[in-house]
Amino acid sequence: RIEGASKLDWAVLAGLPLESIDLTGCPLSGIPLNVRSFPRLQNLILKDTGVSELSFVRLMPMLSSLDISGTGITDLTPLAICRRLQSLEAERQPLENLRTLAFLPLARLTISPMLIPDKAALNGLKSLKTLRVLRAPDDPKDQPAPEFWKKLEAGIYETGG
């Protein structure tokens, strides 16, 4: 875990055989695209950072877990190339382009349904057959996806649409 870093030597980090990087709370604005790839990186935590876009994921072919909670990221389109992504934490995010997730092998997803403006796209996540755990931030950590849909249909979650 890297704490409090406002500047990082990304070239050095990319040269390390890292499988996980936790940058929670670091005042970073993004990950530069002018570094070598992170060929072994599987887990990336950007929670509560200043990162606002995901184009850097193309440098991470093995990425299977990503936490973008509390960031400025809204557009999920760049995740389309993350064919190994199984877990996405996106608490407190007004997400756009949720349809991108339909083509990924996601098993776990945390979202804030009240911040998602496109209710049709939110309901489109029902087609994700691999999704086992689907939850809002206040739900149990291992809430089964069918329980999320029941709560949504019952109006327990407010939605933006």
Tab-separated table of N, CA and C in Angstrom:
chain	number	residue	atom	x	y	z
A	1	ARG	N	0.852	-1.180	0.000
A	1	ARG	CA	0.000	0.000	0.000
A	1	ARG	C	0.890	1.232	0.000
A	2	ILE	N	0.541	2.184	-0.827
A	2	ILE	CA	1.270	3.442	-0.909
A	2	ILE	C	0.367	4.508	-0.306
A	3	GLU	N	0.822	5.162	0.739
A	3	GLU	CA	-0.015	6.137	1.435
A	3	GLU	C	0.499	7.557	1.255
A	4	GLY	N	-0.419	8.465	0.976
A	4	GLY	CA	-0.129	9.886	0.963
A	4	GLY	C	0.743	10.385	-0.166
A	5	ALA	N	1.075	9.552	-1.118
A	5	ALA	CA	1.967	9.966	-2.195
A	5	ALA	C	1.243	10.887	-3.171
A	6	SER	N	1.823	12.056	-3.423
A	6	SER	CA	1.247	12.943	-4.415
A	6	SER	C	1.989	12.808	-5.742
A	7	LYS	N	3.192	12.251	-5.690
A	7	LYS	CA	3.978	11.994	-6.896
A	7	LYS	C	4.560	10.596	-6.795
A	8	LEU	N	4.505	9.873	-7.890
A	8	LEU	CA	5.059	8.533	-7.935
A	8	LEU	C	5.946	8.403	-9.157
A	9	ASP	N	6.971	7.576	-9.047
A	9	ASP	CA	7.805	7.275	-10.201
A	9	ASP	C	7.175	6.064	-10.888
A	10	TRP	N	6.291	6.345	-11.836
A	10	TRP	CA	5.538	5.285	-12.491
A	10	TRP	C	6.436	4.347	-13.273
A	11	ALA	N	7.540	4.859	-13.820
A	11	ALA	CA	8.463	3.995	-14.565
A	11	ALA	C	9.057	2.939	-13.645
A	12	VAL	N	9.400	3.330	-12.428
A	12	VAL	CA	9.936	2.368	-11.459
A	12	VAL	C	8.857	1.365	-11.066
A	13	LEU	N	7.643	1.861	-10.759
A	13	LEU	CA	6.546	0.964	-10.377
A	13	LEU	C	6.231	-0.039	-11.490
A	14	ALA	N	6.225	0.425	-12.745
A	14	ALA	CA	5.921	-0.462	-13.862
A	14	ALA	C	6.996	-1.526	-14.036
A	15	GLY	N	8.200	-1.233	-13.593
A	15	GLY	CA	9.298	-2.190	-13.706
A	15	GLY	C	9.306	-3.251	-12.620
A	16	LEU	N	8.485	-3.082	-11.599
A	16	LEU	CA	8.407	-4.053	-10.512
A	16	LEU	C	7.365	-5.126	-10.837
A	17	PRO	N	7.580	-6.345	-10.364
A	17	PRO	CA	6.611	-7.420	-10.645
A	17	PRO	C	5.403	-7.359	-9.700
A	18	LEU	N	4.738	-6.219	-9.670
A	18	LEU	CA	3.625	-6.012	-8.748
A	18	LEU	C	2.363	-6.711	-9.220
A	19	GLU	N	1.673	-7.347	-8.286
A	19	GLU	CA	0.388	-7.953	-8.581
A	19	GLU	C	-0.750	-7.126	-7.991
A	20	SER	N	-0.418	-6.219	-7.035
A	20	SER	CA	-1.426	-5.404	-6.379
A	20	SER	C	-0.845	-4.035	-6.031
A	21	ILE	N	-1.643	-2.998	-6.261
A	21	ILE	CA	-1.261	-1.642	-5.861
A	21	ILE	C	-2.476	-1.012	-5.182
A	22	ASP	N	-2.264	-0.510	-3.968
A	22	ASP	CA	-3.321	0.172	-3.221
A	22	ASP	C	-2.902	1.626	-3.055
A	23	LEU	N	-3.606	2.525	-3.721
A	23	LEU	CA	-3.304	3.958	-3.684
A	23	LEU	C	-4.401	4.738	-2.958
A	24	THR	N	-5.150	4.073	-2.091
A	24	THR	CA	-6.258	4.698	-1.377
A	24	THR	C	-5.856	6.043	-0.774
A	25	GLY	N	-6.619	7.071	-1.111
A	25	GLY	CA	-6.428	8.380	-0.520
A	25	GLY	C	-5.261	9.195	-1.039
A	26	CYS	N	-4.472	8.661	-1.952
A	26	CYS	CA	-3.349	9.435	-2.502
A	26	CYS	C	-3.901	10.546	-3.405
A	27	PRO	N	-3.347	11.750	-3.288
A	27	PRO	CA	-3.845	12.866	-4.104
A	27	PRO	C	-3.319	12.817	-5.543
A	28	LEU	N	-3.634	11.744	-6.240
A	28	LEU	CA	-3.192	11.568	-7.619
A	28	LEU	C	-4.293	11.981	-8.573
A	29	SER	N	-3.903	12.508	-9.722
A	29	SER	CA	-4.904	12.895	-10.706
A	29	SER	C	-5.063	11.845	-11.802
A	30	GLY	N	-4.126	10.915	-11.891
A	30	GLY	CA	-4.230	9.879	-12.913
A	30	GLY	C	-3.004	9.012	-12.972
A	31	ILE	N	-3.042	8.056	-13.865
A	31	ILE	CA	-1.909	7.170	-14.126
A	31	ILE	C	-1.453	7.471	-15.548
A	32	PRO	N	-0.184	7.840	-15.711
A	32	PRO	CA	0.287	8.237	-17.045
A	32	PRO	C	0.311	7.061	-18.023
A	33	LEU	N	0.123	7.380	-19.286
A	33	LEU	CA	0.114	6.366	-20.331
A	33	LEU	C	1.474	6.193	-20.992
A	34	ASN	N	2.453	6.972	-20.569
A	34	ASN	CA	3.776	6.928	-21.196
A	34	ASN	C	4.751	6.025	-20.445
A	35	VAL	N	4.241	5.062	-19.704
A	35	VAL	CA	5.100	4.103	-19.015
A	35	VAL	C	4.880	2.721	-19.601
A	36	ARG	N	5.806	1.822	-19.294
A	36	ARG	CA	5.626	0.426	-19.699
A	36	ARG	C	4.350	-0.098	-19.066
A	37	SER	N	3.910	-1.198	-19.535
A	37	SER	CA	2.707	-1.783	-18.960
A	37	SER	C	2.991	-2.405	-17.594
A	38	PHE	N	1.919	-2.752	-16.911
A	38	PHE	CA	1.978	-3.455	-15.632
A	38	PHE	C	1.520	-4.886	-15.933
A	39	PRO	N	2.399	-5.728	-16.480
A	39	PRO	CA	1.970	-7.019	-17.015
A	39	PRO	C	1.421	-8.001	-15.981
A	40	ARG	N	1.758	-7.842	-14.704
A	40	ARG	CA	1.312	-8.793	-13.693
A	40	ARG	C	0.249	-8.223	-12.754
A	41	LEU	N	-0.070	-6.943	-12.906
A	41	LEU	CA	-0.987	-6.297	-11.979
A	41	LEU	C	-2.394	-6.882	-12.091
A	42	GLN	N	-2.897	-7.392	-10.968
A	42	GLN	CA	-4.226	-7.987	-10.929
A	42	GLN	C	-5.203	-7.162	-10.107
A	43	ASN	N	-4.706	-6.457	-9.112
A	43	ASN	CA	-5.560	-5.726	-8.174
A	43	ASN	C	-5.107	-4.273	-8.090
A	44	LEU	N	-6.025	-3.342	-8.372
A	44	LEU	CA	-5.702	-1.915	-8.308
A	44	LEU	C	-6.780	-1.207	-7.502
A	45	ILE	N	-6.342	-0.535	-6.440
A	45	ILE	CA	-7.266	0.214	-5.583
A	45	ILE	C	-6.954	1.697	-5.721
A	46	LEU	N	-7.908	2.445	-6.256
A	46	LEU	CA	-7.766	3.888	-6.459
A	46	LEU	C	-8.762	4.659	-5.590
A	47	LYS	N	-9.307	4.010	-4.595
A	47	LYS	CA	-10.355	4.589	-3.750
A	47	LYS	C	-9.945	5.952	-3.197
A	48	ASP	N	-10.857	6.924	-3.335
A	48	ASP	CA	-10.672	8.273	-2.798
A	48	ASP	C	-9.415	8.966	-3.321
A	49	THR	N	-9.125	8.777	-4.610
A	49	THR	CA	-8.039	9.499	-5.265
A	49	THR	C	-8.655	10.522	-6.221
A	50	GLY	N	-7.838	11.310	-6.869
A	50	GLY	CA	-8.313	12.301	-7.837
A	50	GLY	C	-8.361	11.763	-9.254
A	51	VAL	N	-8.202	10.469	-9.435
A	51	VAL	CA	-8.225	9.871	-10.769
A	51	VAL	C	-9.615	10.065	-11.381
A	52	SER	N	-9.646	10.486	-12.654
A	52	SER	CA	-10.936	10.813	-13.264
A	52	SER	C	-11.235	10.069	-14.562
A	53	GLU	N	-10.320	9.226	-15.021
A	53	GLU	CA	-10.598	8.456	-16.236
A	53	GLU	C	-9.806	7.151	-16.215
A	54	LEU	N	-10.225	6.206	-17.061
A	54	LEU	CA	-9.714	4.836	-17.006
A	54	LEU	C	-8.862	4.402	-18.198
A	55	SER	N	-8.401	5.310	-19.032
A	55	SER	CA	-7.664	4.889	-20.228
A	55	SER	C	-6.412	4.077	-19.892
A	56	PHE	N	-5.878	4.222	-18.710
A	56	PHE	CA	-4.673	3.509	-18.290
A	56	PHE	C	-4.875	1.997	-18.172
A	57	VAL	N	-6.114	1.519	-18.130
A	57	VAL	CA	-6.326	0.079	-17.945
A	57	VAL	C	-5.751	-0.744	-19.098
A	58	ARG	N	-5.522	-0.115	-20.226
A	58	ARG	CA	-4.918	-0.853	-21.342
A	58	ARG	C	-3.494	-1.296	-21.025
A	59	LEU	N	-2.878	-0.698	-19.995
A	59	LEU	CA	-1.530	-1.076	-19.561
A	59	LEU	C	-1.550	-2.264	-18.599
A	60	MET	N	-2.729	-2.774	-18.284
A	60	MET	CA	-2.886	-3.779	-17.226
A	60	MET	C	-3.669	-4.986	-17.734
A	61	PRO	N	-3.055	-5.820	-18.551
A	61	PRO	CA	-3.780	-6.930	-19.180
A	61	PRO	C	-4.300	-7.994	-18.219
A	62	MET	N	-3.759	-8.084	-17.023
A	62	MET	CA	-4.171	-9.119	-16.071
A	62	MET	C	-5.136	-8.586	-15.003
A	63	LEU	N	-5.581	-7.355	-15.121
A	63	LEU	CA	-6.410	-6.726	-14.096
A	63	LEU	C	-7.688	-7.531	-13.855
A	64	SER	N	-7.870	-7.963	-12.606
A	64	SER	CA	-9.061	-8.738	-12.265
A	64	SER	C	-9.895	-8.069	-11.177
A	65	SER	N	-9.315	-7.086	-10.480
A	65	SER	CA	-10.038	-6.400	-9.411
A	65	SER	C	-9.689	-4.915	-9.434
A	66	LEU	N	-10.715	-4.061	-9.419
A	66	LEU	CA	-10.514	-2.622	-9.499
A	66	LEU	C	-11.469	-1.915	-8.543
A	67	ASP	N	-10.919	-0.981	-7.768
A	67	ASP	CA	-11.744	-0.166	-6.870
A	67	ASP	C	-11.584	1.293	-7.278
A	68	ILE	N	-12.684	1.900	-7.763
A	68	ILE	CA	-12.678	3.302	-8.185
A	68	ILE	C	-13.624	4.123	-7.307
A	69	SER	N	-13.962	3.618	-6.148
A	69	SER	CA	-14.894	4.305	-5.245
A	69	SER	C	-14.359	5.677	-4.848
A	70	GLY	N	-15.230	6.675	-4.894
A	70	GLY	CA	-14.857	8.006	-4.444
A	70	GLY	C	-13.873	8.728	-5.340
A	71	THR	N	-13.798	8.331	-6.609
A	71	THR	CA	-12.922	9.013	-7.567
A	71	THR	C	-13.781	9.901	-8.469
A	72	GLY	N	-13.174	10.508	-9.461
A	72	GLY	CA	-13.914	11.305	-10.426
A	72	GLY	C	-14.307	10.511	-11.661
A	73	ILE	N	-14.117	9.202	-11.629
A	73	ILE	CA	-14.402	8.350	-12.789
A	73	ILE	C	-15.910	8.158	-12.946
A	74	THR	N	-16.401	8.416	-14.152
A	74	THR	CA	-17.807	8.161	-14.456
A	74	THR	C	-17.951	7.227	-15.665
A	75	ASP	N	-17.087	7.399	-16.668
A	75	ASP	CA	-17.185	6.645	-17.921
A	75	ASP	C	-16.491	5.282	-17.801
A	76	LEU	N	-17.277	4.221	-17.934
A	76	LEU	CA	-16.744	2.864	-17.815
A	76	LEU	C	-16.296	2.271	-19.148
A	77	THR	N	-16.452	2.991	-20.245
A	77	THR	CA	-16.132	2.475	-21.571
A	77	THR	C	-14.734	1.853	-21.671
A	78	PRO	N	-13.675	2.464	-21.112
A	78	PRO	CA	-12.339	1.857	-21.242
A	78	PRO	C	-12.226	0.456	-20.643
A	79	LEU	N	-13.140	0.079	-19.763
A	79	LEU	CA	-13.076	-1.255	-19.159
A	79	LEU	C	-13.393	-2.370	-20.153
A	80	ALA	N	-13.883	-2.033	-21.318
A	80	ALA	CA	-14.253	-3.043	-22.313
A	80	ALA	C	-13.085	-3.976	-22.650
A	81	ILE	N	-11.862	-3.512	-22.514
A	81	ILE	CA	-10.707	-4.357	-22.828
A	81	ILE	C	-10.250	-5.207	-21.643
A	82	CYS	N	-10.869	-5.044	-20.505
A	82	CYS	CA	-10.463	-5.763	-19.284
A	82	CYS	C	-11.154	-7.117	-19.213
A	83	ARG	N	-10.760	-8.025	-20.062
A	83	ARG	CA	-11.419	-9.317	-20.213
A	83	ARG	C	-11.264	-10.252	-19.017
A	84	ARG	N	-10.461	-9.852	-18.025
A	84	ARG	CA	-10.288	-10.669	-16.822
A	84	ARG	C	-10.923	-10.024	-15.588
A	85	LEU	N	-11.559	-8.874	-15.757
A	85	LEU	CA	-12.096	-8.129	-14.611
A	85	LEU	C	-13.260	-8.885	-13.969
A	86	GLN	N	-13.046	-9.292	-12.718
A	86	GLN	CA	-14.051	-10.059	-11.990
A	86	GLN	C	-14.683	-9.274	-10.851
A	87	SER	N	-14.017	-8.203	-10.413
A	87	SER	CA	-14.527	-7.426	-9.280
A	87	SER	C	-14.359	-5.936	-9.556
A	88	LEU	N	-15.449	-5.190	-9.385
A	88	LEU	CA	-15.422	-3.741	-9.549
A	88	LEU	C	-16.141	-3.103	-8.372
A	89	GLU	N	-15.419	-2.268	-7.646
A	89	GLU	CA	-15.985	-1.488	-6.548
A	89	GLU	C	-16.117	-0.059	-7.064
A	90	ALA	N	-17.340	0.466	-7.076
A	90	ALA	CA	-17.578	1.806	-7.609
A	90	ALA	C	-18.610	2.535	-6.746
A	91	GLU	N	-18.326	2.589	-5.457
A	91	GLU	CA	-19.217	3.292	-4.526
A	91	GLU	C	-19.153	4.798	-4.780
A	92	ARG	N	-20.291	5.466	-4.598
A	92	ARG	CA	-20.379	6.928	-4.685
A	92	ARG	C	-19.988	7.457	-6.069
A	93	GLN	N	-20.298	6.697	-7.118
A	93	GLN	CA	-19.939	7.088	-8.483
A	93	GLN	C	-21.186	7.226	-9.354
A	94	PRO	N	-21.368	8.365	-10.038
A	94	PRO	CA	-22.457	8.504	-11.010
A	94	PRO	C	-22.029	7.882	-12.345
A	95	LEU	N	-22.082	6.567	-12.425
A	95	LEU	CA	-21.518	5.821	-13.544
A	95	LEU	C	-22.291	5.991	-14.844
A	96	GLU	N	-21.525	6.014	-15.938
A	96	GLU	CA	-22.075	6.079	-17.287
A	96	GLU	C	-21.549	4.879	-18.073
A	97	ASN	N	-22.260	4.505	-19.093
A	97	ASN	CA	-21.864	3.403	-19.977
A	97	ASN	C	-21.780	2.071	-19.241
A	98	LEU	N	-22.788	1.802	-18.418
A	98	LEU	CA	-22.858	0.533	-17.696
A	98	LEU	C	-22.917	-0.661	-18.644
A	99	ARG	N	-23.393	-0.443	-19.849
A	99	ARG	CA	-23.500	-1.553	-20.805
A	99	ARG	C	-22.142	-2.191	-21.083
A	100	THR	N	-21.083	-1.446	-20.891
A	100	THR	CA	-19.731	-1.983	-21.054
A	100	THR	C	-19.523	-3.209	-20.175
A	101	LEU	N	-20.107	-3.212	-18.997
A	101	LEU	CA	-19.906	-4.296	-18.039
A	101	LEU	C	-20.529	-5.613	-18.499
A	102	ALA	N	-21.478	-5.545	-19.402
A	102	ALA	CA	-22.173	-6.749	-19.866
A	102	ALA	C	-21.249	-7.721	-20.585
A	103	PHE	N	-20.091	-7.264	-21.013
A	103	PHE	CA	-19.166	-8.104	-21.775
A	103	PHE	C	-17.976	-8.574	-20.944
A	104	LEU	N	-18.046	-8.352	-19.640
A	104	LEU	CA	-16.939	-8.712	-18.754
A	104	LEU	C	-17.352	-9.866	-17.842
A	105	PRO	N	-16.376	-10.623	-17.338
A	105	PRO	CA	-16.692	-11.758	-16.464
A	105	PRO	C	-16.871	-11.355	-15.002
A	106	LEU	N	-17.562	-10.249	-14.747
A	106	LEU	CA	-17.719	-9.751	-13.381
A	106	LEU	C	-18.466	-10.744	-12.501
A	107	ALA	N	-17.908	-10.989	-11.332
A	107	ALA	CA	-18.564	-11.827	-10.328
A	107	ALA	C	-19.025	-10.972	-9.153
A	108	ARG	N	-18.338	-9.841	-8.918
A	108	ARG	CA	-18.654	-8.940	-7.797
A	108	ARG	C	-18.738	-7.507	-8.315
A	109	LEU	N	-19.782	-6.789	-7.878
A	109	LEU	CA	-19.954	-5.397	-8.283
A	109	LEU	C	-20.604	-4.624	-7.148
A	110	THR	N	-19.985	-3.497	-6.797
A	110	THR	CA	-20.574	-2.577	-5.831
A	110	THR	C	-20.816	-1.261	-6.556
A	111	ILE	N	-22.070	-0.799	-6.531
A	111	ILE	CA	-22.452	0.453	-7.180
A	111	ILE	C	-23.392	1.223	-6.266
A	112	SER	N	-23.582	2.482	-6.567
A	112	SER	CA	-24.548	3.320	-5.858
A	112	SER	C	-25.708	3.577	-6.815
A	113	PRO	N	-26.752	2.731	-6.766
A	113	PRO	CA	-27.835	2.848	-7.753
A	113	PRO	C	-28.501	4.214	-7.758
A	114	MET	N	-28.490	4.903	-6.619
A	114	MET	CA	-29.126	6.217	-6.550
A	114	MET	C	-28.383	7.272	-7.372
A	115	LEU	N	-27.138	6.985	-7.768
A	115	LEU	CA	-26.354	7.939	-8.551
A	115	LEU	C	-26.297	7.591	-10.035
A	116	ILE	N	-26.943	6.509	-10.421
A	116	ILE	CA	-26.889	6.074	-11.817
A	116	ILE	C	-28.089	6.650	-12.568
A	117	PRO	N	-27.826	7.565	-13.515
A	117	PRO	CA	-28.923	8.252	-14.199
A	117	PRO	C	-29.688	7.383	-15.199
A	118	ASP	N	-29.061	6.344	-15.738
A	118	ASP	CA	-29.679	5.529	-16.780
A	118	ASP	C	-30.230	4.241	-16.174
A	119	LYS	N	-31.512	4.279	-15.796
A	119	LYS	CA	-32.126	3.118	-15.144
A	119	LYS	C	-32.185	1.914	-16.079
A	120	ALA	N	-32.377	2.138	-17.368
A	120	ALA	CA	-32.413	1.032	-18.324
A	120	ALA	C	-31.063	0.320	-18.359
A	121	ALA	N	-29.986	1.084	-18.332
A	121	ALA	CA	-28.648	0.479	-18.324
A	121	ALA	C	-28.407	-0.283	-17.025
A	122	LEU	N	-28.903	0.268	-15.924
A	122	LEU	CA	-28.782	-0.421	-14.640
A	122	LEU	C	-29.510	-1.761	-14.710
A	123	ASN	N	-30.716	-1.770	-15.212
A	123	ASN	CA	-31.472	-3.021	-15.351
A	123	ASN	C	-30.813	-3.977	-16.341
A	124	GLY	N	-30.046	-3.434	-17.276
A	124	GLY	CA	-29.325	-4.265	-18.233
A	124	GLY	C	-28.290	-5.161	-17.579
A	125	LEU	N	-27.871	-4.806	-16.382
A	125	LEU	CA	-26.900	-5.641	-15.669
A	125	LEU	C	-27.490	-6.992	-15.273
A	126	LYS	N	-28.804	-7.124	-15.345
A	126	LYS	CA	-29.437	-8.413	-15.042
A	126	LYS	C	-28.968	-9.501	-16.002
A	127	SER	N	-28.505	-9.106	-17.172
A	127	SER	CA	-28.045	-10.084	-18.162
A	127	SER	C	-26.660	-10.645	-17.841
A	128	LEU	N	-25.991	-10.083	-16.860
A	128	LEU	CA	-24.655	-10.572	-16.480
A	128	LEU	C	-24.788	-11.898	-15.739
A	129	LYS	N	-24.578	-12.985	-16.421
A	129	LYS	CA	-24.757	-14.315	-15.835
A	129	LYS	C	-23.652	-14.663	-14.835
A	130	THR	N	-22.490	-14.027	-14.943
A	130	THR	CA	-21.381	-14.325	-14.033
A	130	THR	C	-21.502	-13.588	-12.701
A	131	LEU	N	-22.376	-12.592	-12.635
A	131	LEU	CA	-22.482	-11.728	-11.454
A	131	LEU	C	-23.137	-12.472	-10.289
A	132	ARG	N	-22.350	-12.702	-9.257
A	132	ARG	CA	-22.836	-13.424	-8.075
A	132	ARG	C	-23.155	-12.472	-6.923
A	133	VAL	N	-22.289	-11.452	-6.738
A	133	VAL	CA	-22.461	-10.486	-5.657
A	133	VAL	C	-22.695	-9.118	-6.285
A	134	LEU	N	-23.837	-8.518	-5.946
A	134	LEU	CA	-24.182	-7.178	-6.428
A	134	LEU	C	-24.744	-6.429	-5.235
A	135	ARG	N	-24.122	-5.276	-4.951
A	135	ARG	CA	-24.512	-4.581	-3.728
A	135	ARG	C	-24.361	-3.077	-3.862
A	136	ALA	N	-25.101	-2.377	-3.032
A	136	ALA	CA	-24.922	-0.940	-2.826
A	136	ALA	C	-23.988	-0.804	-1.619
A	137	PRO	N	-23.419	0.369	-1.396
A	137	PRO	CA	-22.442	0.532	-0.314
A	137	PRO	C	-22.914	0.089	1.073
A	138	ASP	N	-24.200	0.238	1.382
A	138	ASP	CA	-24.692	-0.129	2.712
A	138	ASP	C	-25.185	-1.568	2.817
A	139	ASP	N	-25.130	-2.303	1.739
A	139	ASP	CA	-25.574	-3.696	1.742
A	139	ASP	C	-24.496	-4.608	2.333
A	140	PRO	N	-24.883	-5.830	2.722
A	140	PRO	CA	-23.889	-6.805	3.195
A	140	PRO	C	-22.827	-7.051	2.121
A	141	LYS	N	-21.600	-7.306	2.538
A	141	LYS	CA	-20.467	-7.467	1.613
A	141	LYS	C	-20.676	-8.579	0.587
A	142	ASP	N	-21.383	-9.645	0.960
A	142	ASP	CA	-21.588	-10.767	0.042
A	142	ASP	C	-23.046	-10.923	-0.380
A	143	GLN	N	-23.739	-9.800	-0.533
A	143	GLN	CA	-25.152	-9.854	-0.918
A	143	GLN	C	-25.308	-10.479	-2.308
A	144	PRO	N	-26.109	-11.528	-2.423
A	144	PRO	CA	-26.332	-12.141	-3.738
A	144	PRO	C	-27.028	-11.164	-4.697
A	145	ALA	N	-26.700	-11.255	-5.970
A	145	ALA	CA	-27.285	-10.370	-6.983
A	145	ALA	C	-28.811	-10.383	-6.961
A	146	PRO	N	-29.473	-11.538	-6.822
A	146	PRO	CA	-30.949	-11.503	-6.808
A	146	PRO	C	-31.521	-10.636	-5.677
A	147	GLU	N	-30.825	-10.579	-4.554
A	147	GLU	CA	-31.290	-9.739	-3.441
A	147	GLU	C	-31.219	-8.256	-3.816
A	148	PHE	N	-30.173	-7.854	-4.528
A	148	PHE	CA	-30.051	-6.471	-5.009
A	148	PHE	C	-31.242	-6.123	-5.897
A	149	TRP	N	-31.567	-7.023	-6.848
A	149	TRP	CA	-32.663	-6.747	-7.781
A	149	TRP	C	-33.994	-6.657	-7.049
A	150	LYS	N	-34.194	-7.491	-6.033
A	150	LYS	CA	-35.427	-7.417	-5.233
A	150	LYS	C	-35.535	-6.059	-4.541
A	151	LYS	N	-34.436	-5.596	-3.962
A	151	LYS	CA	-34.427	-4.298	-3.273
A	151	LYS	C	-34.668	-3.159	-4.265
A	152	LEU	N	-34.071	-3.261	-5.437
A	152	LEU	CA	-34.253	-2.217	-6.450
A	152	LEU	C	-35.715	-2.150	-6.885
A	153	GLU	N	-36.293	-3.303	-7.172
A	153	GLU	CA	-37.692	-3.354	-7.601
A	153	GLU	C	-38.638	-2.860	-6.502
A	154	ALA	N	-38.284	-3.089	-5.240
A	154	ALA	CA	-39.120	-2.672	-4.114
A	154	ALA	C	-38.965	-1.187	-3.791
A	155	GLY	N	-38.049	-0.508	-4.493
A	155	GLY	CA	-37.842	0.915	-4.270
A	155	GLY	C	-36.965	1.233	-3.059
A	156	ILE	N	-36.272	0.246	-2.549
A	156	ILE	CA	-35.389	0.479	-1.395
A	156	ILE	C	-34.223	1.371	-1.804
A	157	TYR	N	-33.761	1.215	-3.042
A	157	TYR	CA	-32.707	2.093	-3.545
A	157	TYR	C	-33.368	3.193	-4.362
A	158	GLU	N	-32.999	4.400	-4.107
A	158	GLU	CA	-33.419	5.495	-4.986
A	158	GLU	C	-32.536	5.427	-6.221
A	159	THR	N	-33.070	5.726	-7.374
A	159	THR	CA	-32.257	5.755	-8.585
A	159	THR	C	-32.314	7.135	-9.212
A	160	GLY	N	-31.303	7.422	-10.015
A	160	GLY	CA	-31.217	8.730	-10.639
A	160	GLY	C	-32.133	8.892	-11.826
A	161	GLY	N	-32.726	7.785	-12.319
A	161	GLY	CA	-33.517	7.856	-13.548
A	161	GLY	C	-34.991	7.887	-13.320
